[in-house]
Coordinates of C-alpha atoms in Angstrom, one line a residue:
M8 CA 175.2 57.4 77.8
G9 CA 177.7 54.4 78.0
K10 CA 180.1 53.3 75.4
K11 CA 179.2 51.0 72.7
G12 CA 178.9 47.4 74.0
S13 CA 178.6 48.5 77.6
P14 CA 175.6 47.2 79.5
R15 CA 172.3 49.2 79.2
S16 CA 171.0 51.3 82.0
P17 CA 167.9 49.8 83.6
R18 CA 164.5 51.3 82.4
P19 CA 162.5 53.1 85.0
K20 CA 159.6 50.7 84.6
P21 CA 157.9 51.4 88.0
R22 CA 157.9 55.2 87.4
D23 CA 156.5 54.8 83.9
R24 CA 153.8 52.7 85.2
Q25 CA 153.1 55.3 87.9
E26 CA 152.9 58.1 85.3
K27 CA 150.6 56.1 83.2
T28 CA 148.5 55.2 86.2
G29 CA 148.5 58.7 87.4
R30 CA 147.4 60.1 84.0
R31 CA 144.7 57.4 83.8
S32 CA 143.4 58.3 87.2
L33 CA 143.3 62.0 86.4
D34 CA 141.6 61.4 83.1
T35 CA 139.0 59.2 84.5
L36 CA 138.0 61.5 87.4
T37 CA 134.3 62.4 87.4
E38 CA 133.0 66.0 87.6
N39 CA 132.3 65.5 91.3
D40 CA 135.8 64.1 91.9
L41 CA 137.3 67.4 90.8
F42 CA 135.9 69.1 93.9
I43 CA 136.7 66.5 96.6
G44 CA 139.7 68.5 97.9
R45 CA 143.4 68.4 98.5
R46 CA 143.8 64.6 99.0
I47 CA 143.7 63.8 95.3
F48 CA 145.5 66.9 93.8
G49 CA 147.9 67.4 96.7
S50 CA 148.9 63.8 97.1
E51 CA 148.1 61.3 94.5
V52 CA 148.7 63.5 91.5
S53 CA 152.0 64.6 93.0
K54 CA 153.2 61.1 93.6
A55 CA 152.2 60.0 90.1
H56 CA 154.6 62.5 88.5
G57 CA 157.6 61.3 90.5
S58 CA 160.6 63.1 91.9
K59 CA 161.8 64.4 88.6
H60 CA 158.7 66.5 88.2
D61 CA 158.3 67.5 91.8
G62 CA 158.8 71.2 91.1
S63 CA 156.4 71.4 88.2
S64 CA 154.0 69.2 90.0
N65 CA 154.0 71.5 93.0
K66 CA 153.3 74.6 90.8
F67 CA 150.5 72.7 89.0
S68 CA 149.0 71.7 92.4
Y69 CA 149.2 75.3 93.7
S70 CA 147.6 76.7 90.6
W71 CA 144.8 74.2 90.5
K72 CA 144.1 74.6 94.2
K73 CA 143.8 78.3 93.7
Q74 CA 141.4 77.9 90.8
H75 CA 139.5 75.2 92.8
S76 CA 139.2 77.6 95.7
W77 CA 137.7 80.4 93.5
L78 CA 135.3 78.0 91.9
H79 CA 134.2 76.7 95.3
R80 CA 133.6 80.2 96.6
N81 CA 131.6 81.5 93.5
F82 CA 129.8 78.3 92.5
K83 CA 126.4 79.5 93.6
S84 CA 126.8 82.9 92.0
L85 CA 127.8 81.3 88.7
L86 CA 124.9 78.9 88.8
L87 CA 122.5 81.8 89.5
M88 CA 123.9 83.9 86.7
I89 CA 123.6 81.0 84.2
S90 CA 120.0 80.4 85.4
V91 CA 119.0 84.1 85.1
T92 CA 120.5 84.3 81.6
G93 CA 118.7 81.2 80.5
F94 CA 115.5 82.5 81.9
I95 CA 115.8 85.8 80.0
F96 CA 116.4 84.0 76.7
F97 CA 113.5 81.7 77.4
M98 CA 111.1 84.6 78.2
D99 CA 112.4 86.5 75.2
A100 CA 111.6 83.6 72.9
I101 CA 108.1 83.3 74.5
M102 CA 107.3 87.1 74.1
V103 CA 108.5 87.1 70.5
S104 CA 106.3 84.1 69.8
I105 CA 103.3 85.8 71.5
F106 CA 103.8 89.0 69.5
H107 CA 104.1 87.2 66.3
S108 CA 101.1 85.1 67.1
D109 CA 99.1 88.2 68.2
R110 CA 100.1 90.2 65.2
S111 CA 99.2 87.3 63.0
S112 CA 95.8 87.0 64.6
V113 CA 95.2 90.8 64.2
V114 CA 96.1 90.6 60.5
H115 CA 93.9 87.5 60.1
D116 CA 90.9 89.3 61.7
I117 CA 91.4 92.3 59.6
S118 CA 91.8 90.2 56.5
R119 CA 88.7 88.3 57.4
L120 CA 86.8 91.6 57.8
S121 CA 88.0 92.8 54.5
N122 CA 87.0 89.6 52.8
V123 CA 83.5 89.7 54.3
T124 CA 83.0 93.3 53.4
L125 CA 84.3 92.8 49.9
H126 CA 82.0 89.8 49.4
K127 CA 79.1 91.8 50.8
N128 CA 79.7 95.1 48.9
G129 CA 80.4 93.7 45.5
S130 CA 81.2 97.0 43.9
S131 CA 84.8 97.9 42.7
Q132 CA 84.7 101.3 44.3
D133 CA 83.8 99.9 47.8
A134 CA 86.3 97.1 47.4
S135 CA 89.1 99.6 46.7
R136 CA 88.3 101.6 49.8
V137 CA 88.0 98.6 52.1
Q138 CA 91.3 97.3 50.8
M139 CA 92.9 100.7 51.6
Y140 CA 91.9 100.4 55.2
S141 CA 93.0 96.8 55.3
R142 CA 96.6 97.8 54.3
L143 CA 96.8 100.6 56.8
L144 CA 95.3 98.5 59.6
N145 CA 98.0 95.9 58.9
L146 CA 100.7 98.6 59.2
A147 CA 99.1 99.8 62.4
S148 CA 99.0 96.3 63.8
N149 CA 102.7 95.8 63.0
S150 CA 103.6 99.1 64.6
L151 CA 101.7 98.4 67.8
A152 CA 103.4 95.0 68.1
K153 CA 106.8 96.5 67.7
N154 CA 106.2 99.4 70.2
V155 CA 105.1 97.3 73.2
F156 CA 108.3 98.0 75.2
K157 CA 109.0 101.5 73.9
P158 CA 108.4 104.4 76.2
D159 CA 105.0 106.1 76.0
A160 CA 104.6 108.8 73.4
P161 CA 104.3 112.3 74.9
N162 CA 100.9 112.7 76.4
F163 CA 98.7 115.1 74.4
R164 CA 97.9 117.1 77.5
E165 CA 101.5 118.3 77.8
V166 CA 101.3 120.0 74.4
T167 CA 98.7 122.6 75.5
S168 CA 98.8 122.6 79.3
S169 CA 101.2 125.6 79.7
K170 CA 99.0 128.1 77.9
S171 CA 95.7 126.6 78.9
S172 CA 96.4 126.7 82.6
Q173 CA 96.5 130.5 82.5
W174 CA 92.7 130.5 82.2
K175 CA 90.6 129.8 85.3
P176 CA 86.8 129.4 85.7
C177 CA 85.0 132.5 86.9
A178 CA 81.5 132.6 85.3
D179 CA 80.0 132.4 88.7
N180 CA 81.8 135.5 89.9
N181 CA 79.2 138.0 88.8
K182 CA 80.2 141.5 89.9
K183 CA 76.8 142.8 88.8
P184 CA 74.0 140.3 88.4
V185 CA 72.0 140.7 85.3
A186 CA 68.6 140.9 87.0
L187 CA 69.7 143.0 90.0
E188 CA 66.7 141.6 91.9
R189 CA 64.3 143.2 89.4
S190 CA 60.9 143.8 90.9
R191 CA 58.1 141.5 89.7
E192 CA 56.1 144.5 88.6
M193 CA 58.6 145.3 85.9
N194 CA 58.6 141.8 84.7
N195 CA 57.4 141.5 81.1
G196 CA 55.9 138.1 81.5
Y197 CA 56.7 134.4 81.4
I198 CA 58.7 132.4 78.9
M199 CA 57.9 128.7 78.4
V200 CA 60.4 126.5 76.5
S201 CA 59.8 123.1 75.0
A202 CA 63.2 121.8 74.0
N203 CA 63.7 119.2 71.3
G204 CA 66.5 116.7 70.6
G205 CA 68.5 114.6 73.0
L206 CA 70.3 115.4 76.3
N207 CA 72.9 117.7 74.8
Q208 CA 70.6 119.6 72.5
Q209 CA 68.3 120.1 75.4
R210 CA 71.2 121.4 77.6
V211 CA 72.0 124.1 75.0
A212 CA 68.3 125.0 74.7
I213 CA 68.0 125.4 78.5
C214 CA 71.0 127.8 78.7
N215 CA 69.8 129.8 75.7
A216 CA 66.4 130.1 77.3
V217 CA 68.0 131.5 80.5
A218 CA 69.8 134.1 78.5
V219 CA 66.7 135.1 76.5
A220 CA 64.7 135.4 79.7
A221 CA 67.3 137.8 81.1
L222 CA 67.5 139.7 77.8
L223 CA 63.7 140.2 77.7
N224 CA 63.4 140.8 81.4
A225 CA 61.0 137.9 81.8
S226 CA 60.5 135.0 84.2
L227 CA 61.4 131.5 83.0
V228 CA 59.2 128.5 83.4
L229 CA 61.3 125.4 84.1
P230 CA 62.0 124.1 80.6
R231 CA 60.2 121.0 79.3
F232 CA 61.5 118.3 77.0
L233 CA 59.6 117.2 73.9
Y234 CA 59.4 113.5 73.3
S235 CA 61.5 112.5 70.3
N236 CA 60.9 109.5 67.9
V237 CA 64.7 109.3 67.6
W238 CA 65.6 109.4 71.3
K239 CA 62.4 107.9 72.7
D240 CA 62.9 109.2 76.2
P241 CA 60.0 110.7 78.3
S242 CA 62.4 112.2 80.8
Q243 CA 61.7 115.7 82.0
F244 CA 64.0 118.3 83.6
G245 CA 63.7 116.9 87.1
D246 CA 64.6 113.4 85.9
I247 CA 68.0 114.6 84.8
Y248 CA 68.9 117.8 86.5
Q249 CA 68.6 119.0 90.1
D250 CA 65.7 121.5 89.6
E251 CA 66.0 123.1 93.1
H252 CA 69.7 123.8 92.7
F253 CA 69.0 125.2 89.2
I254 CA 66.4 127.6 90.5
E255 CA 68.3 128.7 93.6
Y256 CA 71.7 129.1 91.8
L257 CA 70.2 131.5 89.2
K258 CA 67.8 133.3 91.4
D259 CA 69.8 136.6 91.3
D260 CA 69.8 136.6 87.5
V261 CA 66.5 135.1 86.4
H262 CA 63.2 134.5 88.2
I263 CA 62.5 130.8 87.5
V264 CA 59.2 129.0 88.4
K265 CA 58.3 125.4 88.1
D266 CA 54.9 125.9 86.4
L267 CA 53.1 128.6 84.4
P268 CA 50.7 130.6 86.6
Q269 CA 47.1 129.3 86.4
H270 CA 45.6 132.4 84.8
L271 CA 48.0 132.1 81.8
Q272 CA 47.5 128.4 81.1
N273 CA 44.4 129.0 78.9
I274 CA 46.4 131.3 76.6
D275 CA 49.0 128.6 76.3
N276 CA 46.4 125.9 75.6
K277 CA 45.0 128.0 72.7
N278 CA 48.6 128.5 71.3
L279 CA 48.0 132.3 71.1
S280 CA 51.6 133.1 71.8
L281 CA 53.3 130.1 70.3
V282 CA 56.6 130.7 68.6
T283 CA 58.1 127.7 66.7
D284 CA 61.7 127.1 65.7
A285 CA 60.7 127.8 62.1
E286 CA 59.8 131.4 63.1
L287 CA 63.2 132.1 64.5
V288 CA 66.3 132.1 62.4
K289 CA 69.1 129.8 63.5
E290 CA 71.5 131.6 65.9
A291 CA 69.2 134.6 66.0
K292 CA 70.5 137.9 67.3
P293 CA 69.1 139.8 70.3
V294 CA 67.3 142.2 67.9
D295 CA 65.3 139.3 66.5
Y296 CA 63.9 138.4 69.9
I297 CA 63.2 142.1 70.7
E298 CA 61.3 142.5 67.4
H299 CA 59.4 139.2 67.2
V300 CA 59.1 137.7 70.6
L301 CA 58.9 140.7 73.0
P302 CA 55.7 142.1 71.5
L303 CA 53.9 138.8 72.0
L304 CA 55.3 138.5 75.5
K305 CA 53.9 142.0 76.4
K306 CA 50.6 141.3 74.7
Y307 CA 49.8 138.0 76.3
G308 CA 52.0 138.0 79.4
M309 CA 53.6 134.8 78.2
V310 CA 55.2 133.2 75.2
H311 CA 55.9 129.6 74.4
L312 CA 59.1 128.8 72.4
F313 CA 58.1 125.4 71.0
G314 CA 60.7 123.0 69.6
Y315 CA 63.4 125.3 70.9
G316 CA 67.0 124.5 70.3
N317 CA 70.0 126.4 68.8
R318 CA 68.1 129.6 68.3
L319 CA 70.4 132.2 69.9
G320 CA 73.6 133.3 68.3
F321 CA 76.9 133.8 70.2
D322 CA 77.9 137.2 69.0
P323 CA 77.0 140.0 69.3
L324 CA 75.5 139.6 72.8
P325 CA 75.8 141.7 76.0
F326 CA 78.7 140.7 78.2
D327 CA 76.4 139.9 81.2
V328 CA 74.0 137.8 79.2
Q329 CA 76.9 135.8 77.6
R330 CA 78.3 135.2 81.1
L331 CA 74.9 134.0 82.3
R332 CA 75.0 131.3 79.6
C333 CA 78.3 130.0 81.0
K334 CA 77.0 130.2 84.5
C335 CA 74.0 128.1 83.5
N336 CA 76.0 125.5 81.6
F337 CA 79.0 125.1 83.9
H338 CA 77.4 125.7 87.3
A339 CA 73.6 125.7 87.5
L340 CA 73.0 122.4 85.7
K341 CA 73.9 119.5 88.0
F342 CA 72.9 115.9 87.3
I343 CA 70.5 114.3 89.9
L344 CA 72.0 112.1 92.6
K345 CA 71.0 108.9 90.8
I346 CA 73.0 109.8 87.7
Q347 CA 75.9 111.1 89.7
E348 CA 76.2 107.9 91.7
A349 CA 76.1 105.7 88.6
G350 CA 78.6 107.9 86.9
S351 CA 80.8 107.7 90.0
L352 CA 80.7 103.9 89.7
L353 CA 81.8 104.1 86.0
V354 CA 84.7 106.3 86.8
K355 CA 85.8 104.3 89.9
R356 CA 85.8 101.0 88.0
I357 CA 87.7 102.2 85.0
R358 CA 90.3 104.1 87.1
R359 CA 90.3 101.4 89.8
S360 CA 90.3 104.2 92.3
E361 CA 87.8 105.3 94.9
T362 CA 88.6 109.0 95.1
R363 CA 87.8 112.0 92.9
R364 CA 90.5 114.3 91.4
G365 CA 90.2 118.1 91.3
R366 CA 87.4 120.4 90.3
L367 CA 86.5 118.5 87.2
D368 CA 85.4 115.5 89.1
E369 CA 83.7 117.6 91.8
A370 CA 81.6 119.5 89.2
L371 CA 80.5 116.2 87.6
L372 CA 80.0 114.0 90.6
G373 CA 79.4 116.2 93.5
E374 CA 79.6 114.3 96.8
S375 CA 78.9 110.9 95.3
M376 CA 82.7 110.3 95.0
A377 CA 85.0 110.5 98.0
K378 CA 87.6 113.4 98.1
D379 CA 91.1 112.7 97.0
S380 CA 93.4 111.7 99.9
D381 CA 97.1 112.0 100.4
K382 CA 97.5 108.3 100.8
R383 CA 96.4 106.1 97.8
D384 CA 96.4 102.4 97.6
Q385 CA 97.5 102.7 94.0
E386 CA 97.8 105.3 91.2
P387 CA 94.5 105.6 89.3
L388 CA 94.5 103.9 85.9
K389 CA 94.5 106.4 83.1
Y390 CA 92.1 106.0 80.2
L391 CA 91.0 107.6 77.0
A392 CA 87.3 108.2 76.2
L393 CA 86.3 107.9 72.6
H394 CA 83.0 109.3 71.4
L395 CA 82.4 107.3 68.2
R396 CA 79.5 109.1 66.7
F397 CA 78.6 106.4 64.3
E398 CA 75.0 105.6 65.2
E399 CA 72.4 105.0 62.5
D400 CA 70.8 108.4 62.8
M401 CA 74.2 110.2 62.3
V402 CA 75.2 107.9 59.5
A403 CA 71.8 108.4 57.7
Y404 CA 71.7 112.2 58.2
S405 CA 75.3 112.6 56.8
L406 CA 74.3 111.3 53.3
C407 CA 77.7 109.7 53.1
D408 CA 78.8 106.3 51.7
F409 CA 80.4 104.0 54.3
G410 CA 81.2 101.1 52.1
G411 CA 78.1 98.9 52.6
G412 CA 77.1 98.9 49.0
E413 CA 73.4 98.7 47.8
T414 CA 72.2 97.1 51.1
E415 CA 73.5 100.1 53.1
R416 CA 72.0 102.6 50.7
R417 CA 68.6 101.0 51.0
E418 CA 68.7 100.8 54.8
L419 CA 69.8 104.5 55.2
Q420 CA 67.3 105.8 52.8
A421 CA 64.5 104.0 54.6
Y422 CA 65.7 105.5 57.9
R423 CA 65.7 109.0 56.4
E424 CA 62.1 108.5 55.2
D425 CA 61.0 107.5 58.7
H426 CA 63.0 110.0 60.8
F427 CA 64.1 112.9 58.5
P428 CA 61.3 113.8 56.1
L429 CA 62.3 117.5 56.2
L430 CA 65.8 116.6 55.2
L431 CA 64.5 114.7 52.1
K432 CA 62.2 117.7 51.2
R433 CA 65.2 120.0 51.4
L434 CA 67.3 117.7 49.3
E435 CA 64.6 117.8 46.5
K436 CA 65.1 121.6 46.2
S437 CA 68.9 121.7 46.4
K438 CA 71.7 120.5 44.3
S439 CA 72.9 117.1 45.3
V440 CA 76.4 116.5 46.5
S441 CA 78.1 113.2 45.8
P442 CA 79.2 111.0 48.8
K443 CA 82.8 111.2 47.5
E444 CA 82.7 115.0 47.6
L445 CA 81.1 114.9 51.1
R446 CA 84.0 112.8 52.4
K447 CA 86.6 114.9 50.6
T448 CA 85.3 118.0 52.3
G449 CA 85.2 116.5 55.7
K450 CA 81.4 116.2 56.0
C451 CA 81.3 112.5 57.0
P452 CA 81.6 111.1 60.5
L453 CA 84.6 108.9 61.1
T454 CA 84.1 105.2 60.8
P455 CA 85.4 102.9 63.6
E456 CA 88.3 101.9 61.2
E457 CA 89.3 105.5 60.7
A458 CA 89.1 106.2 64.4
T459 CA 91.4 103.2 65.0
L460 CA 93.9 104.5 62.6
V461 CA 93.9 107.9 64.1
L462 CA 94.6 106.5 67.6
A463 CA 97.4 104.2 66.3
G464 CA 98.9 107.1 64.3
L465 CA 99.0 109.2 67.5
G466 CA 101.0 106.5 69.2
S467 CA 98.3 105.0 71.5
K468 CA 99.6 101.6 72.6
R469 CA 97.7 98.4 72.3
G470 CA 97.2 98.2 76.1
T471 CA 95.5 101.6 76.2
Y472 CA 92.2 101.5 78.2
I473 CA 89.4 103.1 76.1
Y474 CA 85.9 104.0 77.3
L475 CA 83.6 103.9 74.3
A476 CA 80.7 106.4 74.5
G477 CA 77.6 106.2 72.4
S478 CA 74.9 103.6 71.8
Q479 CA 74.5 101.1 69.0
I480 CA 77.2 101.4 66.4
Y481 CA 75.9 101.1 62.8
G482 CA 77.2 97.9 61.3
G483 CA 77.5 96.2 64.7
S484 CA 80.5 94.0 65.8
S485 CA 81.8 93.5 62.3
R486 CA 82.2 97.2 61.8
M487 CA 83.9 97.5 65.2
L488 CA 86.3 94.6 64.6
P489 CA 89.4 96.7 63.7
L490 CA 89.0 98.8 66.9
T491 CA 88.3 95.9 69.3
T492 CA 91.2 93.8 67.7
L493 CA 93.9 96.5 67.9
Y494 CA 92.6 97.9 71.2
P495 CA 91.2 95.0 73.2
N496 CA 91.0 97.0 76.5
L497 CA 87.7 98.7 75.4
V498 CA 84.9 99.2 77.8
T499 CA 81.4 100.7 77.8
K500 CA 78.9 101.6 80.5
E501 CA 77.2 98.2 79.7
T502 CA 80.4 96.3 80.5
L503 CA 81.3 98.4 83.6
L504 CA 77.9 98.4 85.3
T505 CA 75.8 95.3 86.1
P506 CA 72.3 94.8 84.7
Q507 CA 70.9 95.7 88.1
E508 CA 72.9 99.0 88.2
L509 CA 71.7 99.9 84.7
A510 CA 68.1 98.9 85.3
P511 CA 67.0 102.4 86.6
F512 CA 68.1 103.9 83.2
K513 CA 66.5 101.4 80.9
N514 CA 64.4 103.1 78.2
F515 CA 65.8 106.5 79.2
S516 CA 68.3 107.3 76.5
S517 CA 69.0 110.9 77.8
Q518 CA 69.8 109.6 81.2
L519 CA 72.2 107.0 79.7
A520 CA 73.7 109.8 77.6
A521 CA 74.4 111.6 80.9
L522 CA 76.5 108.6 82.1
D523 CA 78.5 108.9 78.9
F524 CA 78.9 112.6 79.4
I525 CA 80.4 112.0 82.9
A526 CA 82.8 109.2 81.8
C527 CA 84.0 111.3 78.8
A528 CA 84.5 114.5 80.8
A529 CA 86.4 112.7 83.6
S530 CA 88.8 110.9 81.2
D531 CA 92.5 111.7 81.0
V532 CA 92.2 112.2 77.2
F533 CA 89.0 112.7 75.3
A534 CA 88.9 111.8 71.6
M535 CA 86.0 113.0 69.4
T536 CA 85.3 111.8 65.9
D537 CA 82.7 114.5 64.9
S538 CA 83.3 118.0 66.0
G539 CA 79.7 118.9 65.1
S540 CA 78.3 116.5 67.8
Q541 CA 76.7 118.3 70.7
L542 CA 78.1 115.8 73.2
S543 CA 81.6 116.2 71.9
S544 CA 81.3 120.0 72.0
L545 CA 79.8 120.2 75.5
V546 CA 82.3 117.6 76.9
S547 CA 85.3 119.4 75.4
G548 CA 84.1 122.7 76.7
F549 CA 83.5 121.3 80.2
R550 CA 87.0 119.9 80.2
T551 CA 88.4 123.2 79.1
Y552 CA 86.5 125.1 81.8
Y553 CA 87.4 122.8 84.7
G554 CA 90.5 120.9 83.5
D555 CA 93.1 123.5 84.4
G556 CA 94.9 122.8 81.1
R557 CA 95.5 119.1 81.9
A558 CA 92.4 117.6 80.3
G559 CA 93.5 117.0 76.7
T560 CA 91.0 116.7 73.8
L561 CA 91.8 115.1 70.4
R562 CA 89.9 116.8 67.5
P563 CA 90.8 115.2 64.1
N564 CA 90.3 117.5 61.1
K565 CA 88.1 115.3 59.0
K566 CA 89.0 117.1 55.8
R567 CA 92.7 116.7 56.3
L568 CA 92.3 113.1 57.4
A569 CA 90.4 112.3 54.2
A570 CA 93.4 113.6 52.2
I571 CA 95.7 111.5 54.3
L572 CA 93.6 108.3 53.8
S573 CA 93.4 108.9 50.1
D574 CA 97.1 108.0 50.0
G575 CA 96.5 104.8 51.9
E576 CA 97.6 102.5 49.1
T577 CA 101.2 103.9 49.0
I578 CA 101.8 105.9 52.2
K579 CA 104.5 104.6 54.6
W580 CA 103.4 104.2 58.2
E581 CA 106.0 106.7 59.5
S582 CA 104.6 109.3 57.1
F583 CA 101.1 108.4 58.2
E584 CA 102.0 108.9 61.8
N585 CA 103.7 112.3 61.2
R586 CA 100.7 113.6 59.2
V587 CA 98.1 112.5 61.7
R588 CA 100.0 114.0 64.6
K589 CA 100.5 117.3 62.8
M590 CA 96.8 117.3 61.9
V591 CA 95.7 116.9 65.5
E592 CA 98.2 119.4 66.9
E593 CA 97.1 122.1 64.4
S594 CA 93.4 121.4 65.1
N595 CA 94.0 122.3 68.8
K596 CA 95.9 125.6 68.3
V597 CA 92.9 127.9 69.0
S598 CA 93.5 129.3 72.5
V599 CA 90.7 131.9 72.7
R600 CA 87.1 131.6 71.5
P601 CA 86.9 133.1 68.0
Y602 CA 84.0 135.5 67.3
G603 CA 80.7 133.8 66.7
R604 CA 81.9 130.4 67.9
S605 CA 80.1 128.3 70.6
I606 CA 80.7 129.5 74.1
Y607 CA 79.8 126.0 75.4
R608 CA 82.5 124.4 73.4
Q609 CA 85.2 127.1 73.7
P610 CA 84.6 128.9 77.0
K611 CA 88.1 130.4 77.0
C612 CA 87.0 134.0 76.8
P613 CA 86.5 136.9 79.3
E614 CA 82.8 136.2 79.6
C615 CA 83.4 132.7 81.0
M616 CA 86.9 132.5 82.2
C617 CA 89.5 134.8 83.7
K618 CA 93.1 134.9 82.5
F619 CA 95.9 135.0 85.1

């Protein structure tokens, strides 16, 4: 600085103006101008700062050029990363919106069902029970919505496969045939059988008749089926099963003919040797046949077991005769080609695969489905088959209360009067049991609501494909609403087959039941709701025999389930899940057939299967 009074140094006006101009030009650059290259940042900016700031300006210019170069090289990657992140957040918002909307619709539908049922029932007891299901169904709905992206729960098959796979089918490996080509002169006569019931009751009757014929050293006339007012099906043996295969397969064990010889038909017409179901105790022992049936057989040369069904016990029975029952059920009875082809279509369409898998498919479908190949277009879709035994006949016969109020009671009583008069007579002579007690002791078939809760409690996801077996569900679509809402991927033979494909089976309920038998037996997991059902028993036994330990079956314990549901107003969903899973696991612990139990349902025994 100069002394006081000396002339002032001139102001650097041009440089100040350059600084201001330089700053304004930098501040006013557009976004695109920042990427136009060295000309701006290497020249104009440097000049704007003047010579005093040449060093700092060069450093700034170098630093910015370095940053600009990195941005230029990675611009597309940054843009892609920002776009992907934005897309993920966008899809997440959409999925959350969908789940909330879906869950709301489920709750709305269940609430609507509850309101309709409450309005219809009118009684406080019914209202309380429906409200209990409504709460649990809401919890199930919330759980299904939350678990969409969670890994699948352990497949039920894996729980039992290790021990079950030690047993292999061997009922057809007779070391010593029962009949040993018995001479016709030693034959005691002919046994005729008229079997009652539907497809599965008739199947049991056929195999029992084969065992009785072997036990009494008699020839068997091809069994006939009685017309039932319940089933309303005129089908006979050859309309369902391959009769020639049946006769040929068992020829070394039992002599089977298609018709009673002419000289014995007059005896049959006069009912001289008729034996009704009422004359044989349920699950009769061999001694009962030897004492009551054999004398008639020897006297008349034939005997007619009329209305025959479950009239042969399982123990005690000679080993070879017991094995013959298994041979009949698992090997000799084959559905006719028409049924196999329609069943093959069912399985193909639900699996979305054209090839069969293993011995189970082969036993059910024969050559109607192509053999499995090494190269597949895609992995077959897995599905669960549910036998919801909730038809009107089952509901009426159970004597249980299913929440329909007075209207339901009148309908079911009228049905009993028309179809089960013997049941009503028996009830008149016995002490009545309340519907509440029947449910508590596990005597009632599961409702669609209860079946839905069991599936949800076991961890079945909302997207699970379910094949529903059975015919008209009592209560119709309103009763089915919880199941169809929580599990929308539900199919039946009516939805999988066209009207033209179903036409040959119209008015033949037993043949339609055969299609359900095939679809259930071929499923990845089979869920039954009534262990007393013959279809459920035969299907589960078939899967045990041919499934090699990989064909899982869910058997809810209805007594334990009733206890779980009784806590429905307060129970937490996690506790409900744990109790249901434990219930099902413990219901499937039986590894070998207990004494006296059905060999058709539990073939895991030396007479039917061999342990390796």
